[in-house]
Short mmCIF file of C-alpha atoms in Angstrom, two decimals:
data_model
loop_
_atom_site.label_atom_id
_atom_site.label_comp_id
_atom_site.label_asym_id
_atom_site.label_seq_id
_atom_site.Cartn_x
_atom_site.Cartn_y
_atom_site.Cartn_z
CA MET S 315 10.28 191.75 100.51
CA THR S 316 6.72 190.35 100.69
CA SER S 317 4.08 192.54 102.30
CA ALA S 318 1.06 191.24 104.16
CA LEU S 319 -1.99 192.49 106.08
CA THR S 320 -3.09 191.12 109.45
CA GLY S 321 -6.83 190.97 110.30
CA HIS S 322 -7.98 192.93 113.33
CA THR S 323 -10.50 191.13 115.62
CA LYS S 324 -13.89 192.72 116.19
CA ASP S 325 -16.74 191.68 118.36
CA LEU S 326 -20.02 192.13 116.53
CA GLY S 327 -22.01 191.47 119.70
CA ASP S 328 -23.02 188.32 121.67
CA ASN S 329 -19.34 187.29 121.59
CA PHE S 330 -19.44 186.74 117.82
CA HIS S 331 -15.92 187.56 116.49
CA ILE S 332 -14.69 188.42 113.13
CA ARG S 333 -11.35 189.25 111.64
CA ARG S 334 -11.51 192.29 109.40
CA VAL S 335 -8.63 192.43 106.87
CA LEU S 336 -9.90 194.88 104.29
CA PRO S 337 -10.10 197.84 104.24
CA ALA S 338 -6.73 198.44 105.98
CA LEU S 339 -4.69 201.54 106.48
CA GLU S 340 -1.86 200.06 104.35
CA LYS S 341 -4.13 198.84 101.58
CA ARG S 342 -7.71 199.96 100.88
CA SER S 343 -8.43 197.34 98.28
CA VAL S 344 -7.01 194.35 96.49
CA GLY S 345 -8.15 194.30 92.82
CA PRO S 346 -11.83 195.35 93.06
CA PHE S 347 -12.19 193.81 96.54
CA VAL S 348 -12.79 196.52 99.21
CA PHE S 349 -13.87 194.53 102.20
CA PHE S 350 -12.80 191.13 103.64
CA ASP S 351 -14.19 189.60 106.88
CA HIS S 352 -13.42 186.15 108.28
CA PHE S 353 -16.12 185.22 110.72
CA GLY S 354 -15.88 182.44 113.35
CA PRO S 355 -15.17 179.75 114.11
CA VAL S 356 -17.76 179.85 116.77
CA PRO S 357 -19.31 176.74 118.38
CA ILE S 358 -22.91 176.20 117.25
CA VAL S 359 -25.05 175.78 120.37
CA THR S 360 -28.38 177.33 119.63
CA GLY S 361 -28.16 177.89 115.93
CA GLU S 362 -28.62 181.62 116.54
CA GLU S 363 -24.91 182.48 116.77
CA LEU S 364 -25.19 184.84 113.84
CA VAL S 365 -28.10 187.22 113.64
CA VAL S 366 -27.67 190.10 111.22
CA ARG S 367 -30.96 192.04 110.95
CA ALA S 368 -32.17 193.58 107.70
CA HIS S 369 -29.66 196.27 106.44
CA PRO S 370 -29.01 197.97 103.10
CA HIS S 371 -26.24 198.05 100.58
CA ILE S 372 -25.38 200.10 97.45
CA GLY S 373 -22.58 200.09 94.83
CA LEU S 374 -21.11 196.67 95.61
CA ALA S 375 -21.44 192.94 95.37
CA THR S 376 -21.23 190.79 98.47
CA ILE S 377 -19.79 187.28 98.34
CA THR S 378 -20.40 184.84 101.18
CA PHE S 379 -18.52 181.57 101.41
CA LEU S 380 -18.84 178.98 104.25
CA TYR S 381 -16.36 176.48 105.67
CA ASP S 382 -18.78 175.15 108.33
CA GLY S 383 -22.39 175.75 109.31
CA VAL S 384 -25.56 177.05 107.60
CA ILE S 385 -26.63 180.63 106.99
CA LEU S 386 -30.15 181.70 105.82
CA HIS S 387 -30.15 184.65 103.46
CA ARG S 388 -33.24 186.75 102.82
CA ASP S 389 -33.35 189.87 100.66
CA SER S 390 -35.66 192.55 99.24
CA LEU S 391 -35.77 190.77 95.95
CA GLY S 392 -37.84 188.05 97.74
CA VAL S 393 -34.95 185.58 97.72
CA GLU S 394 -34.74 183.13 100.70
CA ALA S 395 -31.72 180.82 100.31
CA GLU S 396 -29.57 178.67 102.59
CA ILE S 397 -25.89 178.63 102.11
CA ARG S 398 -23.76 175.66 103.15
CA PRO S 399 -20.05 174.77 103.13
CA ASN S 400 -18.22 175.14 99.78
CA GLU S 401 -21.14 177.11 98.24
CA THR S 402 -21.27 180.83 97.53
CA ASN S 403 -23.85 183.63 97.54
CA TRP S 404 -23.27 186.52 95.13
CA MET S 405 -25.47 189.53 95.89
CA VAL S 406 -25.23 192.55 93.69
CA ALA S 407 -26.55 195.61 95.45
CA GLY S 408 -26.29 198.08 92.59
CA ASN S 409 -28.73 200.97 93.25
CA GLY S 410 -29.95 199.38 96.48
CA ILE S 411 -30.80 196.09 98.19
CA VAL S 412 -31.64 195.03 101.72
CA HIS S 413 -30.89 191.64 103.18
CA SER S 414 -30.55 189.73 106.48
CA GLU S 415 -28.31 186.85 107.46
CA ARG S 416 -29.06 184.27 110.20
CA SER S 417 -27.23 181.07 111.20
CA LYS S 418 -29.27 177.94 111.44
CA PHE S 419 -28.86 174.82 113.60
CA ASP S 420 -27.76 171.68 111.73
CA ALA S 421 -26.49 168.72 113.67
CA LYS S 422 -23.86 168.00 110.96
CA TYR S 423 -21.91 171.12 111.94
CA GLU S 424 -20.28 171.92 115.30
CA ILE S 425 -19.04 175.37 114.28
CA LEU S 426 -19.85 178.29 112.09
CA GLU S 427 -17.07 179.74 110.05
CA GLY S 428 -16.75 181.52 106.74
CA LEU S 429 -15.79 184.61 104.78
CA GLN S 430 -17.72 187.65 103.50
CA THR S 431 -16.15 189.96 100.99
CA TRP S 432 -17.29 192.99 99.01
CA VAL S 433 -16.47 193.82 95.40
CA ALA S 434 -16.87 197.45 94.43
CA LEU S 435 -18.85 197.79 91.23
CA PRO S 436 -17.31 199.72 88.39
CA LYS S 437 -18.32 203.39 88.34
CA GLU S 438 -20.50 202.90 85.31
CA LYS S 439 -22.33 199.99 86.97
CA GLU S 440 -22.83 201.31 90.49
CA ASP S 441 -26.54 201.97 89.83
CA ILE S 442 -27.43 198.59 88.06
CA GLU S 443 -30.46 196.72 89.25
CA PRO S 444 -29.81 194.44 92.30
CA SER S 445 -29.60 190.67 91.79
CA PHE S 446 -28.77 187.49 93.64
CA GLN S 447 -27.00 184.32 92.52
CA HIS S 448 -26.36 181.10 94.52
CA LEU S 449 -23.78 178.67 93.28
CA SER S 450 -23.90 175.10 94.72
CA GLU S 451 -20.73 173.07 95.29
CA ALA S 452 -21.47 171.16 92.08
CA GLU S 453 -21.53 174.35 90.09
CA ILE S 454 -18.12 175.51 91.17
CA PRO S 455 -15.21 174.57 88.80
CA ILE S 456 -12.39 172.63 90.45
CA LEU S 457 -8.68 171.99 89.59
CA LYS S 458 -7.19 169.01 91.42
CA LYS S 459 -3.45 168.28 91.83
CA PRO S 460 -1.57 166.16 94.37
CA GLY S 461 -2.15 167.96 97.73
CA LEU S 462 -4.14 170.74 96.10
CA MET S 463 -7.83 171.43 95.58
CA PHE S 464 -8.53 174.74 93.84
CA ARG S 465 -12.18 175.89 93.68
CA LEU S 466 -12.80 178.95 91.48
CA LEU S 467 -15.74 180.85 93.07
CA GLY S 468 -15.65 183.79 90.70
CA GLY S 469 -13.92 185.16 87.57
CA ASN S 470 -11.27 183.39 85.58
CA PHE S 471 -8.01 181.81 86.74
CA LEU S 472 -5.76 178.88 85.78
CA GLY S 473 -7.98 178.13 82.78
CA LEU S 474 -11.09 177.80 84.87
CA ASN S 475 -14.22 179.94 84.34
CA SER S 476 -16.75 180.55 87.11
CA GLN S 477 -20.47 180.76 86.48
CA ALA S 478 -20.74 183.74 88.88
CA THR S 479 -21.95 186.92 87.12
CA ILE S 480 -19.17 189.49 87.63
CA HIS S 481 -18.94 193.10 86.54
CA SER S 482 -15.20 193.69 86.49
CA PRO S 483 -12.09 191.54 85.89
CA LEU S 484 -11.42 189.51 89.04
CA PHE S 485 -10.72 186.06 90.48
CA TYR S 486 -11.83 184.54 93.79
CA ALA S 487 -10.84 181.04 94.74
CA ASP S 488 -10.90 178.64 97.77
CA ILE S 489 -7.72 176.62 98.08
CA ASP S 490 -7.43 173.46 100.18
CA VAL S 491 -3.70 172.46 100.29
CA THR S 492 -1.42 170.05 102.09
CA PRO S 493 2.44 169.84 102.22
CA GLU S 494 2.17 167.15 99.53
CA ALA S 495 1.61 170.02 97.01
CA ASN S 496 5.13 171.24 97.78
CA GLU S 497 5.67 174.74 96.31
CA VAL S 498 2.68 176.26 94.47
CA GLU S 499 3.42 178.84 91.83
CA TRP S 500 1.01 181.01 89.70
CA VAL S 501 1.96 184.04 87.60
CA LEU S 502 -0.23 187.15 87.63
CA SER S 503 -0.80 189.21 84.44
CA ASP S 504 0.61 192.73 84.23
CA ASN S 505 -2.73 194.25 85.22
CA GLU S 506 -3.67 191.87 88.07
CA GLU S 507 -2.82 192.13 91.72
CA ALA S 508 -3.70 189.53 94.36
CA GLY S 509 -4.11 188.71 98.03
CA LEU S 510 -3.65 185.24 99.53
CA TYR S 511 -5.49 184.93 102.81
CA VAL S 512 -4.80 182.11 105.39
CA SER S 513 -8.09 180.92 106.95
CA ARG S 514 -6.69 177.73 108.43
CA GLY S 515 -3.22 176.35 108.81
CA SER S 516 -0.07 178.22 107.72
CA ILE S 517 2.08 178.80 104.64
CA GLN S 518 5.50 179.89 103.84
CA VAL S 519 6.21 182.70 101.38
CA GLY S 520 9.89 183.34 100.80
CA ASP S 521 11.55 183.24 104.24
CA ASP S 522 8.42 184.23 106.13
CA ALA S 523 5.67 182.15 107.65
CA TYR S 524 1.98 183.33 107.72
CA GLY S 525 -0.67 181.92 109.84
CA VAL S 526 -4.48 182.39 110.26
CA GLY S 527 -5.57 186.00 109.84
CA SER S 528 -2.73 187.00 107.42
CA MET S 529 -3.23 188.12 103.81
CA VAL S 530 -0.03 188.06 101.75
CA LEU S 531 -0.09 190.68 99.00
CA PHE S 532 1.27 190.25 95.42
CA GLU S 533 1.75 193.21 93.18
CA LYS S 534 0.68 193.39 89.54
CA GLY S 535 2.56 190.94 87.23
CA LYS S 536 4.30 189.16 90.13
CA THR S 537 4.37 185.42 90.84
CA ILE S 538 2.23 183.96 93.58
CA ARG S 539 4.57 181.47 95.20
CA PHE S 540 3.97 179.68 98.49
CA LYS S 541 4.51 176.39 100.40
CA PRO S 542 1.89 174.93 102.78
CA GLN S 543 3.50 174.10 106.14
CA ILE S 544 0.52 172.03 107.27
CA HIS S 545 -2.90 171.23 105.90
CA SER S 546 -4.24 174.73 105.15
CA ARG S 547 -7.26 176.52 103.77
CA LEU S 548 -6.65 179.71 101.81
CA MET S 549 -8.56 182.26 99.87
CA LEU S 550 -7.14 183.84 96.78
CA LEU S 551 -8.64 187.15 95.61
CA GLY S 552 -7.66 189.85 93.20
CA GLY S 553 -7.94 191.31 89.68
CA GLU S 554 -7.52 194.62 88.08
CA PRO S 555 -7.25 197.48 90.62
CA LEU S 556 -9.98 199.96 90.85
CA LYS S 557 -9.55 203.06 88.63
CA GLU S 558 -11.25 205.44 91.06
CA LYS S 559 -11.14 205.85 94.87
CA ARG S 560 -14.18 204.45 96.77
CA VAL S 561 -16.00 206.08 99.63
CA ILE S 562 -17.06 203.49 102.21
CA TYR S 563 -19.63 204.40 104.81
CA TRP S 564 -21.23 201.59 106.81
CA ASN S 565 -22.66 199.19 104.17
CA PHE S 566 -22.51 201.71 101.34
CA VAL S 567 -19.81 201.87 98.66
CA SER S 568 -19.57 204.52 95.96
CA THR S 569 -17.30 206.71 93.82
CA GLU S 570 -19.43 209.70 94.88
CA GLN S 571 -20.10 211.06 98.41
CA SER S 572 -23.41 212.38 97.12
CA LYS S 573 -24.66 208.76 96.52
CA ILE S 574 -23.60 207.75 100.00
CA GLU S 575 -25.55 210.69 101.54
CA GLU S 576 -28.55 209.84 99.43
CA ALA S 577 -28.43 206.22 100.57
CA LYS S 578 -28.06 207.35 104.23
CA LYS S 579 -31.21 209.46 103.84
CA ARG S 580 -33.14 206.71 102.11
CA TRP S 581 -32.39 204.26 104.96
CA ALA S 582 -33.07 206.81 107.72
CA GLU S 583 -36.45 207.54 106.19
CA ASP S 584 -37.15 203.79 105.59
CA LEU S 585 -37.37 204.26 101.75
CA PHE S 586 -35.35 201.11 100.78
CA PRO S 587 -37.36 198.08 99.70
CA LYS S 588 -38.44 195.65 102.46
CA VAL S 589 -37.28 192.07 103.03
CA PRO S 590 -40.21 189.65 103.28
CA LYS S 591 -40.60 187.98 106.74
CA GLU S 592 -38.24 190.50 108.33
CA THR S 593 -39.73 193.04 110.66
CA ASP S 594 -36.60 194.33 112.36
CA ARG S 595 -33.80 196.41 110.81
CA ILE S 596 -30.48 197.78 111.76
CA PRO S 597 -30.73 201.58 112.26
CA LEU S 598 -28.39 203.95 110.44
CA PRO S 599 -25.29 204.49 112.60
CA ASP S 600 -24.74 208.05 113.78
CA SER S 601 -21.10 208.13 112.60
CA HIS S 602 -19.93 204.66 111.61
CA LYS S 603 -17.22 204.19 109.04
CA HIS S 604 -15.28 201.12 108.07
#
């Protein structure tokens, strides 16, 4: 029997809704992915639908991918970069980074919608120096078949290799698929597990149908097999499972509680690096856990 996770809706304020799929009680991570948010779709009226003030991260890499709209990213490395549909931002927090995210008005887009995921860094790389990488649509390798467009955003899969700098074995791919593709089938290696998330449309896996907000899980060495019921947009994520348990507190991820406590103290005392042009910051929550 196929197992699946269902995203839970959260309001981040100002009626901006997200679906949070990972972490879940049934499954804390898929491969090295420990966090998965689907934000929107929300109508773009002012361009300020998403305002995430400066906030810190440690021990992880964030990946942002857009279906519609524009987001401006700023971080404490001095990077200021727009992200647009079918592009990705890979931000490695390592020993500490601060960033902000704000939607922007662009007449081309009527809605804002996308995904943000977190990859836990391997234990031995949790304290590496932070970095940022933007990949344009042209830099993302693509596999095309009848009814199927497969964009590899990170890692290696189906003979494709992404330019994204990664720190553990993983794959992350955007899939645009129509019923013309019929049944799609990919085999995982013995040390890879995967999740297949439905962002738009619906798919059939075995005898079950899955719609928007569902992530179908595939265990190590199994075959990913699905049929699109209508034109659908999916995200495939996975890789080798984490060897150690991760502590997640707010925006901090680590194998050690002591590093979480240290990061909390640093943020509370305003000791993280600053983000140019950002004067406001999100305060440390009193007791906020994912």
